[in-house]
Short mmCIF file of C-alpha atoms in Angstrom, two decimals:
data_model
loop_
_atom_site.label_atom_id
_atom_site.label_comp_id
_atom_site.label_asym_id
_atom_site.label_seq_id
_atom_site.Cartn_x
_atom_site.Cartn_y
_atom_site.Cartn_z
CA MET A 1 -7.43 2.99 -2.03
CA GLN A 2 -6.90 -0.78 -2.07
CA SER A 3 -6.38 -1.03 1.73
CA LEU A 4 -9.09 -1.13 4.38
CA ARG A 5 -7.56 1.93 6.04
CA GLY A 6 -7.72 3.90 2.80
CA ARG A 7 -11.34 2.93 2.25
CA LEU A 8 -12.29 3.93 5.79
CA VAL A 9 -10.57 7.30 5.33
CA ALA A 10 -12.48 7.77 2.08
CA LEU A 11 -15.71 6.84 3.90
CA ILE A 12 -14.99 9.40 6.62
CA ALA A 13 -14.33 12.05 3.97
CA LEU A 14 -17.62 11.20 2.23
CA LEU A 15 -19.42 11.38 5.58
CA VAL A 16 -17.97 14.83 6.28
CA VAL A 17 -18.94 16.03 2.79
CA ALA A 18 -22.46 14.65 3.17
CA THR A 19 -22.78 16.30 6.58
CA ALA A 20 -21.60 19.65 5.22
CA ALA A 21 -24.10 19.36 2.38
CA ALA A 22 -26.93 18.50 4.80
CA ALA A 23 -25.98 21.40 7.09
CA ALA A 24 -25.87 23.77 4.12
CA LEU A 25 -29.29 22.49 3.04
CA MET A 26 -30.73 22.97 6.54
CA ILE A 27 -29.35 26.51 6.76
CA GLY A 28 -30.63 27.25 3.28
CA LEU A 29 -34.09 25.99 4.18
CA PHE A 30 -33.97 28.08 7.36
CA TYR A 31 -33.14 31.19 5.39
CA GLN A 32 -35.89 30.41 2.91
CA SER A 33 -38.29 29.93 5.81
CA ALA A 34 -37.16 33.23 7.35
CA SER A 35 -37.54 34.92 3.97
CA ALA A 36 -41.03 33.45 3.61
CA GLN A 37 -41.95 34.67 7.08
CA ALA A 38 -40.63 38.11 6.19
CA GLY A 39 -42.77 38.07 3.04
CA GLN A 40 -45.85 37.11 5.01
CA ALA A 41 -45.12 39.78 7.61
CA GLU A 42 -44.60 42.33 4.83
CA ALA A 43 -48.03 41.47 3.44
CA GLN A 44 -49.51 41.77 6.95
CA ILE A 45 -48.15 45.28 7.53
CA ALA A 46 -49.35 46.30 4.07
CA ARG A 47 -52.85 45.07 4.94
CA GLY A 48 -52.51 46.81 8.29
CA CYS A 49 -51.73 50.04 6.50
CA ASP A 50 -54.83 49.52 4.29
CA SER A 51 -56.89 48.83 7.43
CA ILE A 52 -55.71 52.12 8.95
CA SER A 53 -56.62 53.91 5.72
CA ALA A 54 -60.11 52.39 5.69
CA THR A 55 -60.75 53.17 9.37
CA TYR A 56 -59.53 56.73 8.84
CA ARG A 57 -61.94 57.20 5.93
CA PHE A 58 -64.79 56.11 8.18
CA TYR A 59 -63.65 58.49 10.91
CA ARG A 60 -63.40 61.55 8.65
CA ALA A 61 -66.87 61.11 7.10
CA GLY A 62 -68.69 64.43 7.58
CA TRP A 63 -65.71 66.04 9.27
CA GLU A 64 -64.49 69.39 7.97
CA GLY A 65 -61.01 69.23 9.46
CA PRO A 66 -59.17 70.10 12.65
CA ASN A 67 -58.60 73.53 14.08
CA SER A 68 -55.14 72.54 15.32
CA LEU A 69 -53.01 69.40 14.94
CA ASN A 70 -51.99 69.73 18.59
CA ASP A 71 -55.54 69.30 19.81
CA ARG A 72 -55.60 66.57 22.47
CA GLN A 73 -58.99 65.30 21.45
CA LEU A 74 -57.85 64.98 17.84
CA ARG A 75 -54.80 62.97 18.84
CA ALA A 76 -56.91 60.76 21.09
CA ASP A 77 -59.36 60.12 18.25
CA LEU A 78 -56.56 59.29 15.86
CA THR A 79 -55.07 56.87 18.42
CA THR A 80 -58.49 55.20 18.65
CA VAL A 81 -58.50 54.89 14.84
CA LEU A 82 -55.10 53.10 15.01
CA GLN A 83 -56.14 50.79 17.82
CA THR A 84 -59.35 49.89 15.99
CA ALA A 85 -57.53 49.18 12.72
CA LEU A 86 -54.77 47.10 14.32
CA ARG A 87 -56.87 45.40 16.96
CA ASP A 88 -56.86 42.01 15.19
CA ARG A 89 -53.28 42.23 13.96
CA PRO A 90 -50.98 41.09 16.73
CA ARG A 91 -47.29 42.08 16.69
CA ILE A 92 -48.01 44.94 14.26
CA GLU A 93 -47.56 48.45 15.58
CA GLY A 94 -48.45 51.58 13.67
CA GLY A 95 -48.95 55.31 13.71
CA LEU A 96 -49.97 58.44 11.88
CA TRP A 97 -47.39 60.88 10.56
CA GLN A 98 -47.80 64.44 9.32
CA ALA A 99 -45.10 66.33 7.50
CA ASP A 100 -45.24 69.31 9.88
CA ALA A 101 -46.45 67.87 13.15
CA LYS A 102 -44.48 64.60 12.72
CA ALA A 103 -45.95 61.83 14.89
CA LEU A 104 -49.66 62.45 15.52
CA ALA A 105 -50.62 59.10 16.99
CA TYR A 106 -49.15 55.69 17.86
CA ALA A 107 -50.70 52.36 18.77
CA TYR A 108 -49.47 48.83 19.53
CA PRO A 109 -52.48 46.76 20.54
CA SER A 110 -51.82 44.25 23.31
CA TYR A 111 -51.75 40.47 22.72
CA PRO A 112 -51.15 37.57 25.09
CA GLY A 113 -47.91 38.01 26.95
CA VAL A 114 -47.30 41.63 25.84
CA GLY A 115 -48.99 44.72 27.23
CA PRO A 116 -50.01 47.81 25.21
CA LYS A 117 -47.35 50.33 24.27
CA THR A 118 -48.04 54.05 24.03
CA ASP A 119 -44.71 55.47 22.93
CA MET A 120 -43.33 55.22 19.41
CA PRO A 121 -39.94 53.43 19.33
CA GLN A 122 -37.36 56.21 19.17
CA ALA A 123 -34.67 53.94 17.76
CA GLU A 124 -36.71 53.51 14.58
CA ALA A 125 -37.85 57.17 14.34
CA PRO A 126 -35.45 58.10 11.48
CA ARG A 127 -36.58 55.13 9.38
CA ILE A 128 -40.25 55.86 10.17
CA GLN A 129 -39.85 59.47 9.12
CA SER A 130 -37.97 58.51 5.94
CA ILE A 131 -40.53 55.97 4.73
CA ASN A 132 -43.48 58.32 5.51
CA GLU A 133 -41.85 61.12 3.56
CA GLU A 134 -41.33 58.71 0.64
CA ALA A 135 -44.95 57.52 0.74
CA ARG A 136 -46.23 61.14 0.87
CA THR A 137 -43.96 62.23 -1.97
CA GLN A 138 -44.76 59.26 -4.24
CA ASP A 139 -48.41 59.10 -3.09
CA ARG A 140 -48.40 55.29 -2.86
CA LEU A 141 -47.78 52.40 -0.49
CA ILE A 142 -44.07 51.97 0.31
CA SER A 143 -42.58 49.00 2.17
CA ARG A 144 -39.00 48.40 3.28
CA ARG A 145 -36.94 45.64 4.95
CA PHE A 146 -34.12 46.39 7.36
CA PRO A 147 -32.24 43.17 8.27
CA SER A 148 -30.03 42.97 11.35
CA ALA A 149 -28.04 40.25 13.07
CA THR A 150 -31.02 38.53 14.71
CA GLN A 151 -34.13 39.91 13.04
CA VAL A 152 -35.63 41.75 10.06
CA LEU A 153 -37.45 45.06 10.63
CA LEU A 154 -40.39 45.55 8.24
CA LEU A 155 -41.89 49.02 7.64
CA ALA A 156 -44.78 50.09 5.42
CA ALA A 157 -46.26 53.57 4.85
CA CYS A 158 -49.23 54.78 2.81
CA PRO A 159 -50.78 58.24 2.19
CA LEU A 160 -54.14 59.11 3.87
CA ARG A 161 -56.38 61.43 1.90
CA GLY A 162 -58.65 63.73 3.87
CA PRO A 163 -58.90 67.04 5.65
CA ILE A 164 -55.42 66.74 7.23
CA PRO A 165 -52.87 67.55 4.51
CA GLY A 166 -49.68 65.46 4.18
CA LEU A 167 -51.02 62.78 6.49
CA THR A 168 -49.55 59.24 6.16
CA ALA A 169 -50.01 56.01 8.08
CA TRP A 170 -47.24 53.56 8.88
CA THR A 171 -47.09 50.01 10.23
CA MET A 172 -44.12 48.06 11.54
CA THR A 173 -43.28 44.56 12.73
CA ARG A 174 -40.21 42.39 13.32
CA VAL A 175 -39.40 38.88 12.09
CA GLU A 176 -36.79 37.03 14.11
CA THR A 177 -34.17 35.17 12.09
CA PHE A 178 -31.49 33.87 14.48
CA ALA A 179 -33.74 33.71 17.48
CA GLY A 180 -36.96 32.11 18.37
CA ARG A 181 -38.27 28.60 17.88
CA ALA A 182 -37.19 28.14 14.26
CA TYR A 183 -33.64 29.15 15.09
CA GLN A 184 -33.60 26.86 18.09
CA GLN A 185 -34.83 23.99 15.91
CA LEU A 186 -32.09 24.74 13.39
CA MET A 187 -29.42 24.76 16.08
CA ALA A 188 -30.81 21.55 17.58
CA GLY A 189 -30.80 19.87 14.17
CA LEU A 190 -27.26 21.00 13.43
CA GLY A 191 -26.16 19.84 16.88
CA VAL A 192 -27.69 16.39 16.39
CA LEU A 193 -26.12 16.16 12.92
CA LEU A 194 -22.70 17.19 14.26
CA ALA A 195 -22.95 14.73 17.14
CA ALA A 196 -23.92 11.92 14.76
CA VAL A 197 -20.98 12.75 12.49
CA LEU A 198 -18.55 12.87 15.40
CA VAL A 199 -19.79 9.53 16.75
CA ALA A 200 -19.68 7.91 13.30
CA THR A 201 -16.20 9.32 12.65
CA ALA A 202 -14.98 8.08 16.04
CA LEU A 203 -16.42 4.63 15.35
CA LEU A 204 -14.81 4.51 11.90
CA ILE A 205 -11.44 5.67 13.27
CA ARG A 206 -11.67 3.10 16.07
CA LEU A 207 -12.56 0.42 13.52
CA ALA A 208 -9.61 1.40 11.31
CA LEU A 209 -7.16 1.45 14.24
CA THR A 210 -8.49 -1.82 15.66
CA TRP A 211 -8.29 -3.65 12.34
CA SER A 212 -4.85 -2.19 11.61
CA ARG A 213 -3.59 -3.34 15.02
CA HIS A 214 -5.01 -6.85 14.56
CA ILE A 215 -3.63 -7.14 11.03
CA MET A 216 -0.17 -5.93 12.16
CA ARG A 217 -0.21 -8.54 14.95
CA ILE A 218 -1.17 -11.28 12.51
CA GLU A 219 1.49 -10.12 10.03
CA GLN A 220 4.14 -10.01 12.76
CA THR A 221 3.18 -13.49 13.97
CA LEU A 222 3.38 -14.91 10.46
CA ARG A 223 6.63 -13.09 9.68
CA THR A 224 8.48 -14.36 12.74
CA ASN A 225 7.64 -18.01 12.09
CA ASP A 226 8.70 -20.51 9.47
CA VAL A 227 6.42 -20.40 6.45
CA MET A 228 6.20 -24.18 6.54
CA ARG A 229 5.18 -24.10 10.22
CA LEU A 230 2.38 -21.57 10.45
CA PRO A 231 1.67 -20.61 14.08
CA VAL A 232 -1.72 -20.77 15.74
CA ILE A 233 -3.10 -17.21 15.68
CA GLU A 234 -5.27 -16.11 18.58
CA PRO A 235 -8.78 -14.75 17.79
CA THR A 236 -9.23 -10.98 17.74
CA GLY A 237 -12.90 -10.69 18.68
CA GLU A 238 -13.79 -9.35 15.23
CA LYS A 239 -16.18 -11.84 13.66
CA GLU A 240 -15.12 -11.40 10.02
CA LEU A 241 -11.40 -11.25 10.87
CA ASP A 242 -11.69 -14.31 13.10
CA GLN A 243 -13.15 -16.25 10.17
CA ILE A 244 -9.99 -15.46 8.18
CA ILE A 245 -7.83 -16.41 11.19
CA GLU A 246 -9.66 -19.72 11.55
CA ALA A 247 -9.05 -20.40 7.84
CA LEU A 248 -5.33 -19.57 8.31
CA ASN A 249 -5.10 -21.86 11.35
CA THR A 250 -6.78 -24.67 9.41
CA ALA A 251 -4.42 -24.10 6.47
CA GLY A 252 -1.48 -24.11 8.92
CA ARG A 253 -2.51 -27.46 10.35
CA ARG A 254 -2.92 -28.91 6.88
CA LEU A 255 0.42 -27.44 5.81
CA ALA A 256 2.12 -28.93 8.86
CA ASP A 257 0.67 -32.36 8.08
CA THR A 258 1.68 -32.02 4.44
CA SER A 259 5.17 -30.86 5.45
CA GLU A 260 5.61 -33.87 7.72
CA ARG A 261 4.52 -36.22 4.96
CA ALA A 262 6.82 -34.43 2.50
CA GLU A 263 9.76 -34.72 4.91
CA GLU A 264 9.07 -38.40 5.32
CA LEU A 265 8.95 -38.86 1.57
CA ALA A 266 12.13 -36.78 1.20
CA ARG A 267 13.88 -39.01 3.73
CA GLN A 268 12.75 -42.07 1.82
CA VAL A 269 13.89 -40.57 -1.49
CA ALA A 270 17.23 -39.51 0.03
CA SER A 271 17.70 -43.00 1.43
CA GLY A 272 16.93 -44.47 -2.00
CA GLU A 273 19.30 -42.02 -3.67
CA ARG A 274 22.06 -42.90 -1.18
CA LEU A 275 21.57 -46.59 -1.83
CA ALA A 276 21.61 -45.94 -5.58
CA ALA A 277 24.76 -43.85 -5.24
CA ILE A 278 26.40 -46.55 -3.16
CA GLY A 279 25.41 -49.06 -5.81
CA ARG A 280 26.89 -46.92 -8.60
CA VAL A 281 30.09 -46.36 -6.60
CA ALA A 282 30.37 -50.07 -5.82
CA ALA A 283 29.79 -50.94 -9.48
CA GLY A 284 32.33 -48.34 -10.58
CA VAL A 285 34.94 -49.48 -8.10
CA ALA A 286 34.34 -53.13 -9.00
CA HIS A 287 34.69 -52.28 -12.68
CA GLU A 288 37.85 -50.25 -12.15
CA ILE A 289 39.43 -52.96 -9.99
CA ARG A 290 38.27 -56.01 -12.00
CA ASN A 291 40.01 -54.95 -15.23
CA PRO A 292 43.51 -54.51 -13.70
CA ILE A 293 43.14 -57.70 -11.66
CA ALA A 294 42.08 -59.67 -14.72
CA ALA A 295 44.99 -58.27 -16.71
CA MET A 296 47.48 -59.05 -13.91
CA ARG A 297 46.13 -62.61 -13.54
CA LEU A 298 46.45 -63.25 -17.24
CA LYS A 299 50.00 -61.90 -17.33
CA ALA A 300 51.00 -63.86 -14.21
CA GLU A 301 49.62 -67.14 -15.65
CA ASN A 302 51.48 -66.59 -18.92
CA ALA A 303 54.69 -65.64 -17.08
CA LEU A 304 54.74 -68.96 -15.23
CA LEU A 305 55.10 -70.79 -18.57
CA ALA A 306 57.32 -68.21 -20.31
CA ASP A 307 61.04 -67.48 -20.41
CA ARG A 308 62.89 -64.84 -18.43
CA PRO A 309 62.35 -61.80 -20.73
CA ARG A 310 58.60 -62.41 -20.93
CA GLN A 311 58.44 -62.79 -17.16
CA THR A 312 60.14 -59.42 -16.75
CA GLU A 313 57.66 -57.83 -19.18
CA ALA A 314 54.75 -59.39 -17.25
CA LEU A 315 56.09 -58.07 -13.95
CA SER A 316 56.38 -54.55 -15.44
CA MET A 317 52.80 -54.72 -16.66
CA ILE A 318 51.62 -55.94 -13.23
CA LEU A 319 53.41 -53.02 -11.53
CA GLY A 320 51.70 -50.60 -13.94
CA GLN A 321 48.28 -51.99 -13.08
CA ILE A 322 49.10 -51.78 -9.37
CA GLU A 323 50.03 -48.11 -9.90
CA ARG A 324 46.70 -47.60 -11.68
CA LEU A 325 44.84 -49.10 -8.71
CA ASP A 326 46.86 -46.89 -6.36
CA ARG A 327 45.81 -43.76 -8.30
CA LEU A 328 42.19 -44.92 -8.13
CA LEU A 329 42.38 -45.35 -4.35
CA LYS A 330 43.99 -41.92 -3.95
CA ARG A 331 41.15 -40.32 -5.91
CA LEU A 332 38.57 -42.15 -3.84
CA LEU A 333 40.29 -41.00 -0.66
CA SER A 334 40.36 -37.41 -1.96
CA LEU A 335 36.55 -37.53 -2.27
CA THR A 336 35.95 -38.89 1.23
CA ASP A 337 38.79 -37.39 3.27
CA ARG A 338 38.98 -33.68 2.47
CA ASP A 339 40.24 -30.87 4.67
CA PRO A 340 38.04 -27.76 5.00
CA PRO A 341 39.10 -24.89 2.70
CA ARG A 342 41.92 -22.74 4.00
CA ARG A 343 40.96 -19.37 2.55
CA THR A 344 43.71 -16.87 1.87
CA ILE A 345 44.01 -13.74 -0.25
CA THR A 346 45.10 -15.17 -3.61
CA SER A 347 46.16 -13.58 -6.89
CA VAL A 348 43.65 -14.92 -9.38
CA GLY A 349 45.86 -14.01 -12.32
CA SER A 350 48.84 -16.01 -11.07
CA LEU A 351 46.60 -19.01 -10.29
CA VAL A 352 45.12 -19.08 -13.80
CA GLU A 353 48.52 -18.47 -15.42
CA GLY A 354 50.11 -21.33 -13.45
CA CYS A 355 47.30 -23.73 -14.43
CA THR A 356 47.61 -22.74 -18.09
CA HIS A 357 51.41 -23.04 -18.12
CA GLU A 358 51.39 -26.50 -16.49
CA HIS A 359 49.18 -28.01 -19.19
CA GLU A 360 50.64 -26.22 -22.23
CA GLU A 361 52.94 -29.13 -23.20
CA LEU A 362 50.10 -31.69 -23.12
CA ALA A 363 47.90 -29.30 -25.09
CA GLU A 364 50.58 -28.78 -27.75
CA ARG A 365 50.90 -32.51 -28.26
CA LYS A 366 47.19 -32.54 -29.15
CA SER A 367 47.56 -29.37 -31.30
CA VAL A 368 45.35 -27.45 -28.87
CA HIS A 369 45.96 -23.86 -27.72
CA ILE A 370 45.08 -22.65 -24.21
CA GLU A 371 44.27 -18.97 -23.67
CA ALA A 372 43.53 -17.23 -20.37
CA ARG A 373 41.45 -14.13 -19.55
CA VAL A 374 41.30 -12.71 -16.01
CA ASP A 375 39.15 -9.71 -15.04
CA VAL A 376 39.78 -9.75 -11.28
CA ASP A 377 42.93 -9.07 -9.27
CA VAL A 378 42.62 -10.96 -5.98
CA ALA A 379 40.04 -13.02 -4.10
CA ARG A 380 39.90 -15.07 -0.93
CA PHE A 381 39.70 -18.87 -1.33
CA ASP A 382 41.75 -22.09 -0.86
CA ARG A 383 44.34 -21.80 -3.61
CA GLU A 384 45.35 -25.49 -3.66
CA GLN A 385 41.79 -26.84 -3.79
CA ILE A 386 40.65 -24.45 -6.53
CA ARG A 387 43.85 -25.26 -8.49
CA ARG A 388 43.04 -29.01 -8.28
CA ALA A 389 39.49 -28.32 -9.51
CA LEU A 390 40.76 -26.20 -12.44
CA ASP A 391 43.39 -28.84 -13.31
CA ASN A 392 40.64 -31.46 -13.64
CA LEU A 393 38.52 -29.19 -15.86
CA VAL A 394 41.48 -28.24 -18.09
CA LEU A 395 42.63 -31.88 -18.47
CA ASN A 396 39.06 -32.90 -19.42
CA ALA A 397 38.94 -30.04 -21.93
CA ILE A 398 42.25 -31.12 -23.50
CA GLU A 399 40.94 -34.67 -23.85
CA ALA A 400 37.65 -33.49 -25.40
CA ALA A 401 38.90 -30.64 -27.60
CA PRO A 402 39.36 -31.35 -31.34
CA ASP A 403 42.73 -30.75 -33.01
CA ASN A 404 43.71 -27.16 -33.86
CA SER A 405 41.10 -25.70 -31.51
CA THR A 406 41.30 -23.32 -28.56
CA ILE A 407 40.56 -23.84 -24.86
CA SER A 408 39.72 -20.71 -22.89
CA LEU A 409 40.17 -20.38 -19.13
CA SER A 410 38.63 -17.22 -17.66
CA ALA A 411 37.92 -15.68 -14.26
CA LYS A 412 35.63 -12.73 -13.52
CA VAL A 413 33.32 -11.29 -10.86
CA VAL A 414 29.58 -11.70 -11.49
CA GLY A 415 27.51 -9.90 -8.88
CA GLU A 416 28.80 -11.12 -5.51
CA ASN A 417 30.44 -14.28 -6.93
CA LEU A 418 33.73 -15.22 -8.54
CA LYS A 419 33.23 -17.37 -11.65
CA PHE A 420 35.87 -19.59 -13.29
CA THR A 421 34.96 -20.86 -16.77
CA VAL A 422 36.71 -23.55 -18.85
CA HIS A 423 35.44 -23.71 -22.43
CA ASP A 424 36.44 -26.08 -25.21
CA GLU A 425 35.12 -26.67 -28.70
CA GLY A 426 34.36 -30.35 -28.20
CA ALA A 427 30.95 -32.00 -28.31
CA GLY A 428 30.79 -32.40 -24.53
CA PRO A 429 29.45 -35.37 -22.54
CA PRO A 430 26.62 -37.49 -24.01
CA GLU A 431 23.08 -36.24 -23.39
CA ASN A 432 22.13 -39.31 -21.34
CA ILE A 433 24.69 -38.57 -18.59
CA ARG A 434 24.66 -34.75 -18.49
CA GLU A 435 22.32 -34.63 -15.48
CA HIS A 436 24.61 -36.96 -13.51
CA ILE A 437 27.95 -35.79 -14.86
CA PHE A 438 29.18 -34.59 -11.42
CA GLU A 439 28.38 -37.87 -9.66
CA PRO A 440 31.22 -40.36 -8.90
CA PHE A 441 32.11 -42.87 -11.64
CA VAL A 442 29.91 -41.14 -14.23
CA THR A 443 32.07 -40.48 -17.29
CA GLY A 444 31.72 -40.19 -21.03
CA ARG A 445 35.26 -41.44 -21.82
CA PRO A 446 36.10 -45.15 -22.06
CA ASP A 447 39.34 -44.62 -20.15
CA GLY A 448 37.92 -42.20 -17.55
CA THR A 449 37.32 -42.97 -13.89
CA GLY A 450 34.43 -40.50 -13.41
CA LEU A 451 36.01 -39.01 -10.29
CA GLY A 452 37.45 -35.73 -11.59
CA LEU A 453 34.19 -33.79 -11.96
CA SER A 454 32.92 -35.22 -8.69
CA LEU A 455 36.01 -33.74 -7.01
CA VAL A 456 35.34 -30.37 -8.75
CA ARG A 457 31.78 -30.28 -7.39
CA GLU A 458 32.84 -31.14 -3.83
CA ILE A 459 35.51 -28.40 -3.81
CA ALA A 460 32.99 -25.83 -5.05
CA ASN A 461 30.45 -26.95 -2.43
CA ASP A 462 33.05 -26.68 0.33
CA HIS A 463 33.59 -23.03 -0.69
CA GLY A 464 29.84 -22.35 -0.49
CA GLY A 465 29.45 -22.31 -4.26
CA THR A 466 28.55 -24.65 -7.08
CA ALA A 467 29.93 -26.32 -10.20
CA ARG A 468 27.84 -26.73 -13.34
CA LEU A 469 27.81 -27.61 -17.00
CA THR A 470 26.53 -24.56 -18.89
CA ALA A 471 24.60 -24.69 -22.14
CA VAL A 472 26.39 -22.66 -24.83
CA PRO A 473 25.71 -22.30 -28.59
CA THR A 474 28.93 -24.11 -29.54
CA GLY A 475 31.37 -26.23 -27.57
CA THR A 476 31.28 -27.13 -23.90
CA SER A 477 31.60 -24.85 -20.83
CA PHE A 478 32.16 -25.91 -17.22
CA GLU A 479 31.86 -23.25 -14.49
CA ILE A 480 32.97 -23.03 -10.86
CA ILE A 481 31.08 -20.30 -9.00
CA ILE A 482 32.09 -19.39 -5.44
CA PRO A 483 31.32 -16.38 -3.23
CA CYS A 484 33.65 -13.49 -3.98
CA GLN A 485 35.37 -12.65 -0.67
#
């Protein structure tokens, strides 16, 4: 019910319910009107029967009675009585009934559009006979309703006291229910109501489909474009929706301007970071080179004034410093001149076991134990590069681990990634360099070059993964996370 489509469907349902209720009310009012008309007509035929009774009393004043009920003059007189009594009662027909002679007289006075009738309706003869017999037997006015598909037949009968025994008078009329002007008005009203509902429903359905189509187009346009580069959406012709589109277009223009400014700032920041990194690298290289050069200069100056054994010792020290500079240059070259990873299916267990075995002797000299735990069989990566990265992490752990402690090297699959973890029980790098620990020449050891962790990060990045220092309750944990292929 939160969507526009759901609300429109609910509105259509409410419209249908309201229409059904209105139609039921109209039909109910029509039936009540028809019932009221039937009640009025029933009162009219009752008064018609009373009028016949009064006219008959006037006719029989001073009359002893007939010689024969088949006398033509008698029947003509009785017909005159009926016509006189019903003269001012249009649409009411009536007659006189005698138990033995049956129908004695019948009259249906004429009114505009209908001529006089002289024959009693034969279709209603059984009902006329039945109600007259009931009125004669009960000696009172009897009225009955006989509804049919299109009308209600109303009959009334009353006893007539006088010289003719068993004489009764009857009156009859019809009230149309599903015909005539009232019925036509009902049908016209229901037709107008139905047409209004159909038009309103069609308009609501068209509105729902139109809005849904426009919204789907807008959603598709937004989905197929970069969120930072909102496209210009064409107007739909719907005033309210176009206001939203104009707001989106305005927001898109502002977002594009903001994105351009952000990119410019990012380029400036990146340029500043590169310059800062170059400065740190230059400072680190200068520091690493200055110390050996200073030591070699001092030794060379002393050797010039010393004897042969001291000159030999100075030359050995100079060669050692040259070797140190050579190692530094090799590490620098390994950071800048790397081959892309050559991924092969590799046994993770044998890789971890080989790394652990190679550094066991160094660990034993520091009274440190290395344990390995592998929960994956094989994976696809560059074995040599990952081995170099793990060697750096294990050597750092051996240097940082306290005596009689344990270093753990583990490998396991986490989701869609392969994670290597090297954990030691040392204090880890100082807090002030933790955020930059993977940058070149950043180190927490006085004798470190700060290139090992930088190499670890670059190898992980080349594999599409990452290297990180993980916060743990005790000790220090470094992780290499690469996609598990």
